[in-house]
Amino acid sequence: MVPGAAVETGILRRFANDQLLTLAKLVVENALQPIVEVGTGAVFGYESLMRGHDRIGFDSPLDLLDQAAAAGHLVALEQMVASRALAKFATLPHFSDTTLFLNLDVRLIARGDELVDSVLQHLRQANIPPSSICFELSERFDNTSVPEFAGLVARLRKSGFKLAIDDFGVGHGEMKLLCDFPLDYVKIDRHFIAGLDGNPRKRHLVKNIVNFCHVLGVRVIAEGIETEAEFIACREFGVDLVQGWFIARPTTLMNELKPSFPHLQEIGKVRRSAQSLDEILIRRQIEHMPTVFEHESIDSVFDLFRRNPRQSFFPVLNANGEPRGIINEFHLKEFIYQPFGRDLLKNKVYERSISHFVERAPIVGLDADAERLMSIFANMDGSDCVILTENMRYAGVVSAASLIRIINEKQLKTAQDQNPLTGLPGNRAIRDLMQDFARDGDDTRFFCYCDFDHFKPFNDHYGFQSGDHAISLFAAVLRRYFFAEGDFLGHVGGDDFFIGLRDWTREELTEILDRLLSDFHDDVVELYSEDDRAAGRIQGQDRHGRDREFPLMRCSIGVLELPQGLVIDDVNRVSSEIAELKKKAKSSDSGLVIDLYSGR
């Protein structure tokens, strides 16, 4: 910045200290940035961001807010910004089904009632339900250290607002907030998302943040998505919502806002088809339980328990159809069995609404696989169910008994897919493993496609029983060399096999596969007659019915290496490269070709 400009900015900011609100009203605008559902690409909500601060000499919105706080204008400035954001939000065609995310500065907590009253007034005028508003708790300072914080959170929840932790991972007191307060969302800071696809430590952290948030019934938003690979990694770890420049930049122009983003839907197509078996099984067992809304009277809960005497709990939703948790019968027993207990609940002085009795429950999307649901059940503490959502709205619940049925049926389906001759998993399991490995770049991965050379002439000459013997022999050799946990062996069909490995080196794999091919050749030649072994060939017919000589059988293996950090969404690209490597292996002297994934 030139010296003259610095002087001009300093003069402007000194002037702004007295006339801050007047200037802010003239130049400050609200930009909206879409927050999008990972599975569908549909817009779930918008974060309101301040723009125009630079026109009055401030480098960032935080700089402007700090100056306003020092001048005693913070509440008035935030009220103005919030009211303009709400006015803009109310012009959206489907605002009642969308969520507006507003930042709540910790310095406003002491006067939080004043701000909440102002927001509620604007909502009533625009006919917007409070459940369409989510306050983001800024972690620049420790919210929990402010004495009025717990009271403000209680009032926000009672009013129907949603709550989120902003910039999770780089702030103050975040774990205390998760532990002690009923939150709806955690927004993972951009620091952990940038380069997530190629950073094993970040991947481990994000994966575990998502898991423990879902166990606590909290949905996860990834901030600052800037690349397709980051988006894919977040989706694979179960992140619920995303925002960032890869999806859309913030805009002050309402006509630039879209209801959905097709490029995310296209990226998601392969994923949804890959999990179709789990989703089918879960949909069969999902329990479509009656629900109550948190804004309804407590009488509606008593009526629901009366009409469903065998049911001990019911899911609780907000006005937007999103799950808040469950309400359990035992929470109400002290009132049911006390004299005048039900009258006490209705007393305006006592003020006990449905939201007061909501118990958090694990919440995950309907596209989660069965193993993930099982992991959540294993880590939660005595919850009655897992709440499932579709497009972020309530879809039903899965109980422990339902999950056991899902796992049993999946195991049965998997067993049915196994090859009866070798007992190895078949094509469905192979495809699922390839998709899982391709999307998880924590380690180096190898896909090995094994195919016998000259198997058909041998099978024709000696009969199918000898052919089956050769296939069983190869399966036994595979198990001899690949037996560690995580080594995957599959039987594509006939004389085609598949090996999936991770965290090996190319040198280690080359040595093992060379020994495997040598052992198989030594074993399989014993299946030939002594004369054919001595000749080193047999008579047979090729695919065109012509008589010719064929060498003795061997196996060829084409190996595709996926380096650490590489994430691939479309596994069909991987399959096409494996097919090319298989051809090269068959024409090579050694029968083994290992090559790095090229992405062609």
mmCIF file of C-alpha atoms in Angstrom, residues 37-40 188 193 196-198 202-211 214 220 222 225 227-242 264-276 278 364-365 367-373 375-376 431-442 445 502 565-571:
data_model
loop_
_atom_site.group_PDB
_atom_site.id
_atom_site.type_symbol
_atom_site.label_atom_id
_atom_site.label_comp_id
_atom_site.label_asym_id
_atom_site.label_seq_id
_atom_site.Cartn_x
_atom_site.Cartn_y
_atom_site.Cartn_z
ATOM 1 C CA GLU A 37 -26.063 -31.639 1.013
ATOM 2 C CA VAL A 38 -23.205 -33.978 0.153
ATOM 3 C CA GLY A 39 -25.315 -36.834 -1.188
ATOM 4 C CA THR A 40 -27.624 -34.870 -3.481
ATOM 5 C CA ILE A 188 -14.828 -28.236 10.516
ATOM 6 C CA ILE A 193 -10.028 -29.646 4.784
ATOM 7 C CA LEU A 196 -7.399 -33.507 2.975
ATOM 8 C CA ASP A 197 -7.264 -36.054 0.132
ATOM 9 C CA GLY A 198 -3.454 -36.266 0.320
ATOM 10 C CA LYS A 202 -5.923 -34.772 8.375
ATOM 11 C CA ARG A 203 -7.900 -37.704 7.002
ATOM 12 C CA HIS A 204 -7.609 -39.515 10.324
ATOM 13 C CA LEU A 205 -8.716 -36.438 12.275
ATOM 14 C CA VAL A 206 -11.670 -35.611 10.016
ATOM 15 C CA LYS A 207 -12.835 -39.243 9.935
ATOM 16 C CA ASN A 208 -12.898 -39.373 13.728
ATOM 17 C CA ILE A 209 -14.526 -35.942 14.119
ATOM 18 C CA VAL A 210 -17.379 -37.122 11.887
ATOM 19 C CA ASN A 211 -17.751 -40.392 13.803
ATOM 20 C CA HIS A 214 -22.698 -38.507 14.624
ATOM 21 C CA VAL A 220 -20.971 -32.162 10.276
ATOM 22 C CA ALA A 222 -16.932 -29.084 6.002
ATOM 23 C CA ILE A 225 -14.034 -27.108 -0.066
ATOM 24 C CA THR A 227 -11.260 -29.132 -5.038
ATOM 25 C CA GLU A 228 -13.143 -32.195 -6.238
ATOM 26 C CA ALA A 229 -10.720 -34.452 -4.364
ATOM 27 C CA GLU A 230 -11.456 -32.639 -1.074
ATOM 28 C CA PHE A 231 -15.180 -33.026 -1.709
ATOM 29 C CA ILE A 232 -14.840 -36.760 -2.438
ATOM 30 C CA ALA A 233 -12.762 -37.322 0.699
ATOM 31 C CA CYS A 234 -15.292 -35.465 2.869
ATOM 32 C CA ARG A 235 -18.147 -37.459 1.383
ATOM 33 C CA GLU A 236 -16.372 -40.756 1.981
ATOM 34 C CA PHE A 237 -15.870 -39.888 5.641
ATOM 35 C CA GLY A 238 -19.603 -39.254 6.093
ATOM 36 C CA VAL A 239 -19.570 -35.436 6.169
ATOM 37 C CA ASP A 240 -23.199 -34.266 5.891
ATOM 38 C CA LEU A 241 -22.879 -30.788 4.371
ATOM 39 C CA VAL A 242 -20.210 -28.822 2.516
ATOM 40 C CA LEU A 264 -22.030 -32.657 -7.226
ATOM 41 C CA GLN A 265 -24.914 -34.952 -8.213
ATOM 42 C CA GLU A 266 -22.812 -36.413 -11.036
ATOM 43 C CA ILE A 267 -19.882 -37.036 -8.708
ATOM 44 C CA GLY A 268 -22.247 -38.798 -6.327
ATOM 45 C CA LYS A 269 -23.755 -41.266 -8.802
ATOM 46 C CA VAL A 270 -21.051 -43.925 -8.492
ATOM 47 C CA ARG A 271 -21.124 -43.754 -4.703
ATOM 48 C CA ARG A 272 -24.850 -44.297 -4.438
ATOM 49 C CA SER A 273 -24.805 -47.324 -6.712
ATOM 50 C CA ALA A 274 -21.866 -48.768 -4.750
ATOM 51 C CA GLN A 275 -23.864 -48.786 -1.534
ATOM 52 C CA SER A 276 -27.112 -49.989 -3.017
ATOM 53 C CA ASP A 278 -26.651 -51.734 2.255
ATOM 54 C CA VAL A 364 -26.711 -40.439 10.252
ATOM 55 C CA GLY A 365 -27.796 -40.328 6.635
ATOM 56 C CA ASP A 367 -26.834 -43.815 2.674
ATOM 57 C CA ALA A 368 -24.533 -44.967 5.511
ATOM 58 C CA ASP A 369 -23.397 -48.573 5.228
ATOM 59 C CA ALA A 370 -24.324 -51.268 7.722
ATOM 60 C CA GLU A 371 -20.838 -51.450 9.251
ATOM 61 C CA ARG A 372 -20.945 -47.732 10.031
ATOM 62 C CA LEU A 373 -24.286 -48.107 11.778
ATOM 63 C CA SER A 375 -19.854 -48.859 14.765
ATOM 64 C CA ILE A 376 -22.160 -46.083 15.982
ATOM 65 C CA ARG A 431 -16.252 -54.136 -6.856
ATOM 66 C CA ASP A 432 -16.996 -52.796 -3.368
ATOM 67 C CA LEU A 433 -13.379 -53.246 -2.276
ATOM 68 C CA MET A 434 -12.055 -51.498 -5.390
ATOM 69 C CA GLN A 435 -14.361 -48.552 -4.778
ATOM 70 C CA ASP A 436 -13.402 -48.332 -1.107
ATOM 71 C CA PHE A 437 -9.679 -48.560 -1.832
ATOM 72 C CA ALA A 438 -9.844 -46.086 -4.717
ATOM 73 C CA ARG A 439 -11.484 -43.450 -2.508
ATOM 74 C CA ASP A 440 -9.187 -43.902 0.482
ATOM 75 C CA GLY A 441 -5.724 -42.551 -0.254
ATOM 76 C CA ASP A 442 -4.195 -43.098 3.188
ATOM 77 C CA ARG A 445 -2.835 -49.696 -2.868
ATOM 78 C CA ARG A 502 -2.655 -51.874 0.778
ATOM 79 C CA GLY A 565 -2.759 -39.641 -1.501
ATOM 80 C CA LEU A 566 -4.484 -40.440 -4.810
ATOM 81 C CA VAL A 567 -8.289 -40.474 -4.515
ATOM 82 C CA ILE A 568 -10.382 -41.771 -7.435
ATOM 83 C CA ASP A 569 -14.158 -41.588 -7.571
ATOM 84 C CA ASP A 570 -14.892 -43.421 -10.829
ATOM 85 C CA VAL A 571 -13.664 -46.996 -10.376
#
